[in-house]
Amino acid sequence: MLAFTLFGVLSLSSTGLGWEWGKSGKWDHKQRTTCHGTDSTINYTTISGFFQQDDPATDSKSFDYTETNYGLIDRSYPTDDKFDPNGVKTQWERFAYYVNTLNRACDQNTQYKVLFMARHGEGYHNAAETYYGTPAWNCYWGPLEGNGTSVWRDAQLTEAGIAQCTKANSFWSHALTTEKIPAPQSYYSSPLIRSATTANLTFNGLNLPVDRPFAPTIKEFFREGISMRTCDERSNKTYIQNLLPAFKFEEGFTEDDELWKGYEGETSAAQQKRTKLVLDDIFSNDDNTWISITTHSGQISSNLKVLNHIAFSLSTGQAIPALIKAVNLRKVDPVTTTIQSWTAEATCISPPITSISGQGCVCSTTTSALLTTATPTTSPA
């Protein structure tokens, strides 16, 4: 409804007062600074009504984006009469024109971007959690390196996970050629191997436009929620660089993982905070409209909360798109709140007797290890 209201007062031409055609704009340091010298607040809204994944009636457990044109809804747009009077354009071509017109007609404090958020293919840690059950995985097996057969520290993809990536690559190949889906202009990835490998297998080798090559950037804060389990500890920068030499690293990316602790886990509030920071960074510094983000189920859930999108769970290898409106509020100072950044997690010191979903583990001894308590920190929400 917001989109229709907006276009009731705007010209449908490709000229206007907003951003360059095909771009969504970005905000420099001055634009992101309030009169009090603090960072401005970026407010995010998901514009619903364009993708099946933003419809509460869509069953996330059975939904497959590769079978539904990435979930793009078959509908008309206010710009169709001008752009496609003869009805020969594809759904994606008409949607892309509509989004470009939104950016061309908006003011300099507003952006519209389309985010393609993909979860990595199945990793060895996913297979292990399925095998042992989530309670036993969380309380005993997850904190280990592996089980003697499989290693899940910064887990690699399983054969099933690689197959999911192949399926994604085939989808994009068809969608680019036949459906005319816009190729991403920017690619971002979690630093964890399973996600970076997924991005590489999904997009590498596609017939992409010359001006939109697959040139991914690894961003630390797109990693999974940082638990005490070893699958959430990333490899060092040198290893990632040698494994995936085409990947770039954001400025300041450290050689070693300085966030994973191994004895306590990140709280959801802390993950929300870093999610807001990484999304603010992209919207402030990347003027591209079509953005690919390859990451994790928990991190995508955090993204969706920050973006004010409905909850939508993803199985391995699945993806969700979203049309996002971002508004830079320079007259609003951020609210300072106290959050708990880290929290202790209970574990068993030996394999549990039972692992019951919804009830947790029953340890094989009367003693479980409860690690150190968390320390509250004060920071912008």
Short mmCIF file of C-alpha atoms in Angstrom, two decimals:
data_model
loop_
_atom_site.label_atom_id
_atom_site.label_comp_id
_atom_site.label_asym_id
_atom_site.label_seq_id
_atom_site.Cartn_x
_atom_site.Cartn_y
_atom_site.Cartn_z
CA MET A 1 0.00 0.00 0.00
CA LEU A 2 2.86 2.39 0.79
CA ALA A 3 4.28 1.94 -2.70
CA PHE A 4 0.94 2.70 -4.37
CA THR A 5 0.42 5.81 -2.22
CA LEU A 6 3.90 7.02 -3.04
CA PHE A 7 3.37 6.75 -6.75
CA GLY A 8 0.11 8.60 -6.63
CA VAL A 9 2.08 11.85 -6.37
CA LEU A 10 5.23 11.05 -8.29
CA SER A 11 6.14 11.20 -11.93
CA LEU A 12 6.56 7.80 -13.54
CA SER A 13 9.47 8.93 -15.68
CA SER A 14 13.13 8.07 -15.13
CA THR A 15 13.93 11.70 -14.29
CA GLY A 16 13.51 13.20 -10.84
CA LEU A 17 15.23 14.62 -7.81
CA GLY A 18 16.41 11.38 -6.26
CA TRP A 19 19.31 9.05 -6.96
CA GLU A 20 21.02 8.19 -10.22
CA TRP A 21 18.98 5.78 -12.33
CA GLY A 22 19.88 2.21 -11.35
CA LYS A 23 21.41 3.27 -8.02
CA SER A 24 19.98 3.66 -4.52
CA GLY A 25 22.41 6.24 -3.21
CA LYS A 26 24.60 6.28 -0.13
CA TRP A 27 25.25 8.62 2.79
CA ASP A 28 28.62 10.12 3.61
CA HIS A 29 29.91 10.86 7.10
CA LYS A 30 28.38 14.33 7.18
CA GLN A 31 24.97 12.98 6.19
CA ARG A 32 25.24 10.29 8.88
CA THR A 33 26.07 12.83 11.63
CA THR A 34 23.48 14.66 13.69
CA CYS A 35 23.78 18.26 14.86
CA HIS A 36 24.94 16.85 18.21
CA GLY A 37 27.84 15.02 16.59
CA THR A 38 26.40 11.51 17.01
CA ASP A 39 25.57 9.01 14.31
CA SER A 40 22.20 9.50 12.68
CA THR A 41 19.57 6.78 12.98
CA ILE A 42 18.67 4.72 9.93
CA ASN A 43 15.10 3.46 10.07
CA TYR A 44 14.30 0.33 8.03
CA THR A 45 10.96 -0.75 6.63
CA THR A 46 10.24 -3.87 4.61
CA ILE A 47 7.82 -2.99 1.82
CA SER A 48 5.54 -6.00 1.69
CA GLY A 49 3.34 -7.24 -1.12
CA PHE A 50 6.12 -8.07 -3.58
CA PHE A 51 7.48 -11.43 -2.41
CA GLN A 52 5.74 -14.53 -1.11
CA GLN A 53 8.23 -14.64 1.75
CA ASP A 54 6.80 -11.42 3.22
CA ASP A 55 3.28 -12.89 3.26
CA PRO A 56 2.36 -14.39 6.68
CA ALA A 57 0.34 -17.07 4.86
CA THR A 58 3.46 -18.55 3.21
CA ASP A 59 4.68 -21.76 4.88
CA SER A 60 8.42 -21.27 5.34
CA LYS A 61 9.01 -24.97 6.05
CA SER A 62 7.82 -26.12 2.62
CA PHE A 63 8.66 -23.04 0.54
CA ASP A 64 11.37 -23.37 -2.12
CA TYR A 65 12.54 -20.16 -3.76
CA THR A 66 14.01 -22.06 -6.73
CA GLU A 67 10.54 -23.25 -7.72
CA THR A 68 8.78 -19.90 -7.34
CA ASN A 69 10.88 -17.36 -9.27
CA TYR A 70 12.59 -16.40 -5.98
CA GLY A 71 9.15 -15.77 -4.52
CA LEU A 72 8.41 -12.73 -6.70
CA ILE A 73 4.63 -12.27 -6.75
CA ASP A 74 2.89 -12.14 -10.14
CA ARG A 75 1.33 -8.69 -9.99
CA SER A 76 1.18 -5.32 -11.71
CA TYR A 77 3.11 -2.16 -10.79
CA PRO A 78 2.15 1.52 -11.15
CA THR A 79 4.91 1.93 -13.74
CA ASP A 80 3.71 -0.85 -16.09
CA ASP A 81 1.70 1.39 -18.41
CA LYS A 82 4.77 3.48 -19.20
CA PHE A 83 7.46 0.79 -19.15
CA ASP A 84 5.57 -2.18 -20.59
CA PRO A 85 2.48 -0.97 -22.49
CA ASN A 86 2.47 -4.06 -24.71
CA GLY A 87 2.89 -6.56 -21.87
CA VAL A 88 6.09 -8.17 -23.18
CA LYS A 89 8.45 -7.64 -20.23
CA THR A 90 9.09 -10.26 -17.58
CA GLN A 91 7.93 -9.89 -13.99
CA TRP A 92 11.50 -9.17 -12.86
CA GLU A 93 12.07 -6.57 -15.57
CA ARG A 94 8.93 -4.72 -14.52
CA PHE A 95 9.80 -4.96 -10.83
CA ALA A 96 13.34 -3.70 -11.44
CA TYR A 97 12.02 -0.69 -13.34
CA TYR A 98 9.59 0.04 -10.53
CA VAL A 99 12.35 -0.11 -7.89
CA ASN A 100 14.61 2.12 -9.97
CA THR A 101 11.79 4.63 -10.25
CA LEU A 102 11.32 4.57 -6.47
CA ASN A 103 14.96 5.54 -6.01
CA ARG A 104 14.85 8.15 -8.75
CA ALA A 105 11.83 9.87 -7.21
CA CYS A 106 12.70 9.78 -3.50
CA ASP A 107 14.50 12.43 -1.46
CA GLN A 108 18.17 12.30 -0.46
CA ASN A 109 17.37 10.88 2.98
CA THR A 110 15.66 7.79 1.54
CA GLN A 111 16.89 4.68 -0.25
CA TYR A 112 15.33 1.52 -1.62
CA LYS A 113 17.40 -1.64 -1.91
CA VAL A 114 16.53 -5.23 -2.76
CA LEU A 115 18.39 -7.73 -0.60
CA PHE A 116 18.88 -11.33 -1.73
CA MET A 117 19.61 -13.11 1.57
CA ALA A 118 20.69 -16.74 1.22
CA ARG A 119 21.42 -19.35 3.86
CA HIS A 120 24.46 -21.56 3.28
CA GLY A 121 24.13 -25.16 2.13
CA GLU A 122 24.17 -28.00 4.64
CA GLY A 123 27.37 -28.15 6.69
CA TYR A 124 28.80 -30.99 8.73
CA HIS A 125 27.59 -29.28 11.89
CA ASN A 126 24.01 -29.32 10.54
CA ALA A 127 24.28 -33.04 9.82
CA ALA A 128 25.69 -33.67 13.30
CA GLU A 129 22.93 -31.70 15.00
CA THR A 130 20.33 -33.69 13.07
CA TYR A 131 22.02 -36.95 14.04
CA TYR A 132 22.51 -36.23 17.76
CA GLY A 133 19.47 -34.02 18.31
CA THR A 134 19.57 -30.32 19.12
CA PRO A 135 19.77 -30.63 22.95
CA ALA A 136 22.72 -33.07 22.85
CA TRP A 137 24.36 -30.99 20.14
CA ASN A 138 24.08 -27.82 22.19
CA CYS A 139 25.17 -29.26 25.53
CA TYR A 140 27.93 -31.68 24.51
CA TRP A 141 28.78 -32.38 20.88
CA GLY A 142 28.72 -28.82 19.51
CA PRO A 143 31.58 -27.51 21.69
CA LEU A 144 33.84 -30.32 20.42
CA GLU A 145 36.00 -30.19 17.28
CA GLY A 146 34.17 -33.18 15.83
CA ASN A 147 33.37 -36.80 16.59
CA GLY A 148 36.35 -38.59 15.09
CA THR A 149 34.59 -39.01 11.75
CA SER A 150 33.50 -35.48 10.93
CA VAL A 151 35.03 -32.13 11.86
CA TRP A 152 32.66 -29.22 12.40
CA ARG A 153 34.90 -26.42 13.61
CA ASP A 154 34.12 -23.72 11.02
CA ALA A 155 32.25 -26.47 9.22
CA GLN A 156 32.69 -27.30 5.57
CA LEU A 157 29.76 -28.20 3.31
CA THR A 158 28.54 -31.79 3.10
CA GLU A 159 27.85 -33.43 -0.25
CA ALA A 160 24.18 -32.53 0.26
CA GLY A 161 25.21 -28.93 0.92
CA ILE A 162 27.26 -28.81 -2.27
CA ALA A 163 24.25 -30.19 -4.17
CA GLN A 164 22.12 -27.38 -2.73
CA CYS A 165 24.64 -24.87 -4.07
CA THR A 166 24.56 -26.51 -7.49
CA LYS A 167 20.77 -26.18 -7.44
CA ALA A 168 21.10 -22.50 -6.53
CA ASN A 169 23.58 -21.93 -9.36
CA SER A 170 21.19 -23.57 -11.84
CA PHE A 171 18.35 -21.41 -10.57
CA TRP A 172 20.34 -18.20 -11.05
CA SER A 173 21.49 -19.29 -14.50
CA HIS A 174 17.89 -19.77 -15.59
CA ALA A 175 16.60 -16.69 -13.79
CA LEU A 176 19.23 -14.41 -15.35
CA THR A 177 18.65 -15.71 -18.86
CA THR A 178 14.93 -16.36 -18.94
CA GLU A 179 13.29 -14.40 -16.13
CA LYS A 180 15.70 -11.43 -16.49
CA ILE A 181 16.26 -11.20 -12.75
CA PRO A 182 18.67 -8.33 -12.00
CA ALA A 183 22.11 -9.68 -11.20
CA PRO A 184 23.38 -8.49 -7.83
CA GLN A 185 25.52 -5.38 -8.04
CA SER A 186 27.25 -6.16 -4.74
CA TYR A 187 28.02 -9.46 -3.03
CA TYR A 188 28.63 -9.90 0.70
CA SER A 189 29.37 -13.03 2.69
CA SER A 190 29.83 -14.25 6.22
CA PRO A 191 33.47 -15.15 6.94
CA LEU A 192 32.53 -18.70 7.95
CA ILE A 193 33.62 -21.26 5.37
CA ARG A 194 30.20 -22.80 4.78
CA SER A 195 28.72 -19.44 3.77
CA ALA A 196 31.63 -18.18 1.71
CA THR A 197 31.78 -21.50 -0.13
CA THR A 198 28.04 -21.34 -0.76
CA ALA A 199 28.36 -17.88 -2.29
CA ASN A 200 31.23 -19.04 -4.47
CA LEU A 201 29.42 -22.16 -5.73
CA THR A 202 26.19 -20.24 -6.28
CA PHE A 203 27.49 -17.30 -8.32
CA ASN A 204 30.87 -18.27 -9.72
CA GLY A 205 30.72 -19.24 -13.39
CA LEU A 206 27.42 -17.51 -14.15
CA ASN A 207 27.03 -15.42 -17.28
CA LEU A 208 26.89 -12.14 -15.38
CA PRO A 209 26.81 -8.64 -16.89
CA VAL A 210 30.26 -7.15 -17.37
CA ASP A 211 29.45 -4.31 -14.97
CA ARG A 212 28.17 -6.73 -12.30
CA PRO A 213 30.93 -9.31 -11.78
CA PHE A 214 30.99 -11.73 -8.87
CA ALA A 215 33.38 -9.80 -6.62
CA PRO A 216 32.37 -10.75 -3.06
CA THR A 217 33.36 -8.97 0.13
CA ILE A 218 33.57 -10.78 3.46
CA LYS A 219 32.05 -8.90 6.39
CA GLU A 220 32.68 -10.05 9.95
CA PHE A 221 29.28 -9.06 11.31
CA PHE A 222 27.39 -11.24 8.80
CA ARG A 223 28.62 -14.32 10.67
CA GLU A 224 26.28 -16.62 12.56
CA GLY A 225 25.22 -15.91 16.13
CA ILE A 226 28.37 -16.55 18.17
CA SER A 227 27.72 -19.54 20.40
CA MET A 228 30.33 -21.51 22.35
CA ARG A 229 30.10 -24.25 19.70
CA THR A 230 33.11 -24.63 17.43
CA CYS A 231 31.09 -24.33 14.22
CA ASP A 232 30.80 -20.63 15.03
CA GLU A 233 34.56 -20.02 15.29
CA ARG A 234 35.90 -18.73 11.99
CA SER A 235 39.17 -19.70 10.37
CA ASN A 236 41.98 -17.19 10.16
CA LYS A 237 42.12 -14.66 7.35
CA THR A 238 45.09 -16.32 5.63
CA TYR A 239 43.27 -19.67 5.40
CA ILE A 240 40.12 -18.05 3.97
CA GLN A 241 42.19 -16.06 1.47
CA ASN A 242 44.03 -19.14 0.26
CA LEU A 243 40.80 -21.13 -0.03
CA LEU A 244 38.84 -18.38 -1.82
CA PRO A 245 41.34 -15.98 -3.44
CA ALA A 246 38.65 -14.04 -5.33
CA PHE A 247 37.08 -12.86 -2.08
CA LYS A 248 37.92 -9.45 -0.66
CA PHE A 249 37.85 -8.54 3.02
CA GLU A 250 36.27 -5.48 4.54
CA GLU A 251 38.67 -2.94 6.01
CA GLY A 252 39.81 -3.88 9.50
CA PHE A 253 39.17 -7.62 9.13
CA THR A 254 41.49 -9.29 11.64
CA GLU A 255 43.80 -12.24 10.97
CA ASP A 256 42.37 -14.30 13.85
CA ASP A 257 38.85 -14.61 15.20
CA GLU A 258 38.70 -12.11 18.06
CA LEU A 259 34.98 -12.57 18.75
CA TRP A 260 34.48 -16.29 19.38
CA LYS A 261 35.16 -17.15 23.02
CA GLY A 262 34.40 -20.87 23.37
CA TYR A 263 33.18 -20.49 26.95
CA GLU A 264 30.13 -18.23 26.57
CA GLY A 265 27.73 -17.23 23.83
CA GLU A 266 26.56 -13.99 22.27
CA THR A 267 23.12 -12.80 23.36
CA SER A 268 20.37 -12.08 20.86
CA ALA A 269 20.51 -8.41 21.88
CA ALA A 270 24.21 -8.26 21.05
CA GLN A 271 23.61 -9.95 17.69
CA GLN A 272 20.85 -7.44 16.93
CA LYS A 273 23.28 -4.61 17.70
CA ARG A 274 25.99 -5.83 15.32
CA THR A 275 23.38 -6.64 12.68
CA LYS A 276 22.19 -3.04 12.78
CA LEU A 277 25.80 -1.87 12.47
CA VAL A 278 26.59 -4.00 9.41
CA LEU A 279 23.35 -3.10 7.62
CA ASP A 280 23.90 0.59 8.43
CA ASP A 281 27.39 0.25 6.95
CA ILE A 282 26.07 -1.16 3.69
CA PHE A 283 23.27 1.38 3.32
CA SER A 284 25.69 4.22 4.13
CA ASN A 285 28.58 3.18 1.89
CA ASP A 286 27.18 1.08 -0.97
CA ASP A 287 25.04 2.94 -3.51
CA ASN A 288 24.03 -0.23 -5.34
CA THR A 289 20.39 -1.32 -5.31
CA TRP A 290 20.64 -5.10 -5.76
CA ILE A 291 22.58 -6.70 -2.92
CA SER A 292 23.44 -10.37 -2.33
CA ILE A 293 24.13 -11.50 1.25
CA THR A 294 25.14 -15.11 1.90
CA THR A 295 24.99 -15.95 5.57
CA HIS A 296 23.25 -18.15 8.17
CA SER A 297 19.78 -18.94 9.47
CA GLY A 298 20.26 -17.15 12.78
CA GLN A 299 21.88 -14.15 11.14
CA ILE A 300 19.14 -13.87 8.52
CA SER A 301 16.58 -13.97 11.33
CA SER A 302 18.46 -11.10 12.97
CA ASN A 303 18.58 -9.23 9.64
CA LEU A 304 14.82 -9.59 9.27
CA LYS A 305 14.18 -8.21 12.75
CA VAL A 306 16.32 -5.14 12.09
CA LEU A 307 14.64 -4.67 8.71
CA ASN A 308 11.17 -4.94 10.31
CA HIS A 309 10.33 -7.98 8.20
CA ILE A 310 8.08 -10.78 9.41
CA ALA A 311 9.86 -13.86 10.78
CA PHE A 312 10.65 -16.39 8.06
CA SER A 313 12.81 -19.43 8.83
CA LEU A 314 15.09 -20.89 6.17
CA SER A 315 16.31 -24.44 5.76
CA THR A 316 19.84 -24.95 4.42
CA GLY A 317 20.26 -23.74 0.84
CA GLN A 318 17.15 -21.56 0.91
CA ALA A 319 16.89 -17.80 0.39
CA ILE A 320 14.68 -14.80 0.98
CA PRO A 321 14.47 -11.49 -0.92
CA ALA A 322 13.17 -8.24 0.53
CA LEU A 323 12.45 -4.74 -0.77
CA ILE A 324 13.77 -2.39 1.92
CA LYS A 325 13.10 1.29 2.44
CA ALA A 326 15.79 3.03 4.52
CA VAL A 327 15.38 6.54 5.90
CA ASN A 328 18.28 8.50 7.36
CA LEU A 329 16.96 10.37 10.43
CA ARG A 330 19.52 13.07 11.20
CA LYS A 331 17.44 14.81 13.85
CA VAL A 332 17.00 11.70 15.98
CA ASP A 333 19.74 10.77 18.43
CA PRO A 334 20.27 7.05 19.17
CA VAL A 335 18.90 5.76 22.44
CA THR A 336 21.55 4.47 24.86
CA THR A 337 20.56 1.26 26.56
CA THR A 338 22.28 -1.41 28.60
CA ILE A 339 22.44 -4.83 27.00
CA GLN A 340 23.93 -8.13 28.07
CA SER A 341 26.43 -9.06 25.38
CA TRP A 342 27.50 -12.54 26.48
CA THR A 343 25.86 -15.29 28.47
CA ALA A 344 26.91 -18.58 30.02
CA GLU A 345 25.70 -21.86 28.51
CA ALA A 346 25.19 -25.11 30.40
CA THR A 347 27.04 -28.15 29.04
CA CYS A 348 27.54 -31.81 29.86
CA ILE A 349 31.09 -33.01 30.53
CA SER A 350 30.39 -36.35 28.83
CA PRO A 351 27.84 -37.62 26.29
CA PRO A 352 24.33 -37.10 27.68
CA ILE A 353 22.05 -39.97 28.60
CA THR A 354 19.17 -38.53 26.64
CA SER A 355 18.50 -35.63 24.31
CA ILE A 356 14.86 -34.60 24.32
CA SER A 357 13.63 -31.85 22.04
CA GLY A 358 12.11 -29.03 24.04
CA GLN A 359 13.48 -30.37 27.33
CA GLY A 360 17.25 -30.37 26.87
CA CYS A 361 19.92 -32.84 27.90
CA VAL A 362 20.11 -35.26 30.77
CA CYS A 363 23.81 -35.47 31.55
CA SER A 364 25.42 -38.86 32.21
CA THR A 365 26.73 -37.56 35.54
CA THR A 366 25.03 -35.36 38.11
CA THR A 367 27.39 -32.53 37.21
CA SER A 368 27.09 -30.19 34.26
CA ALA A 369 29.50 -27.42 33.46
CA LEU A 370 28.02 -23.94 33.67
CA LEU A 371 30.55 -21.48 32.39
CA THR A 372 31.28 -17.89 33.37
CA THR A 373 28.59 -15.27 33.76
CA ALA A 374 28.06 -12.46 31.28
CA THR A 375 29.08 -8.85 31.75
CA PRO A 376 26.52 -6.13 30.80
CA THR A 377 27.77 -3.43 28.47
CA THR A 378 26.36 0.00 27.65
CA SER A 379 26.02 0.87 23.98
CA PRO A 380 23.59 2.34 21.43
CA ALA A 381 20.67 -0.02 20.82
#
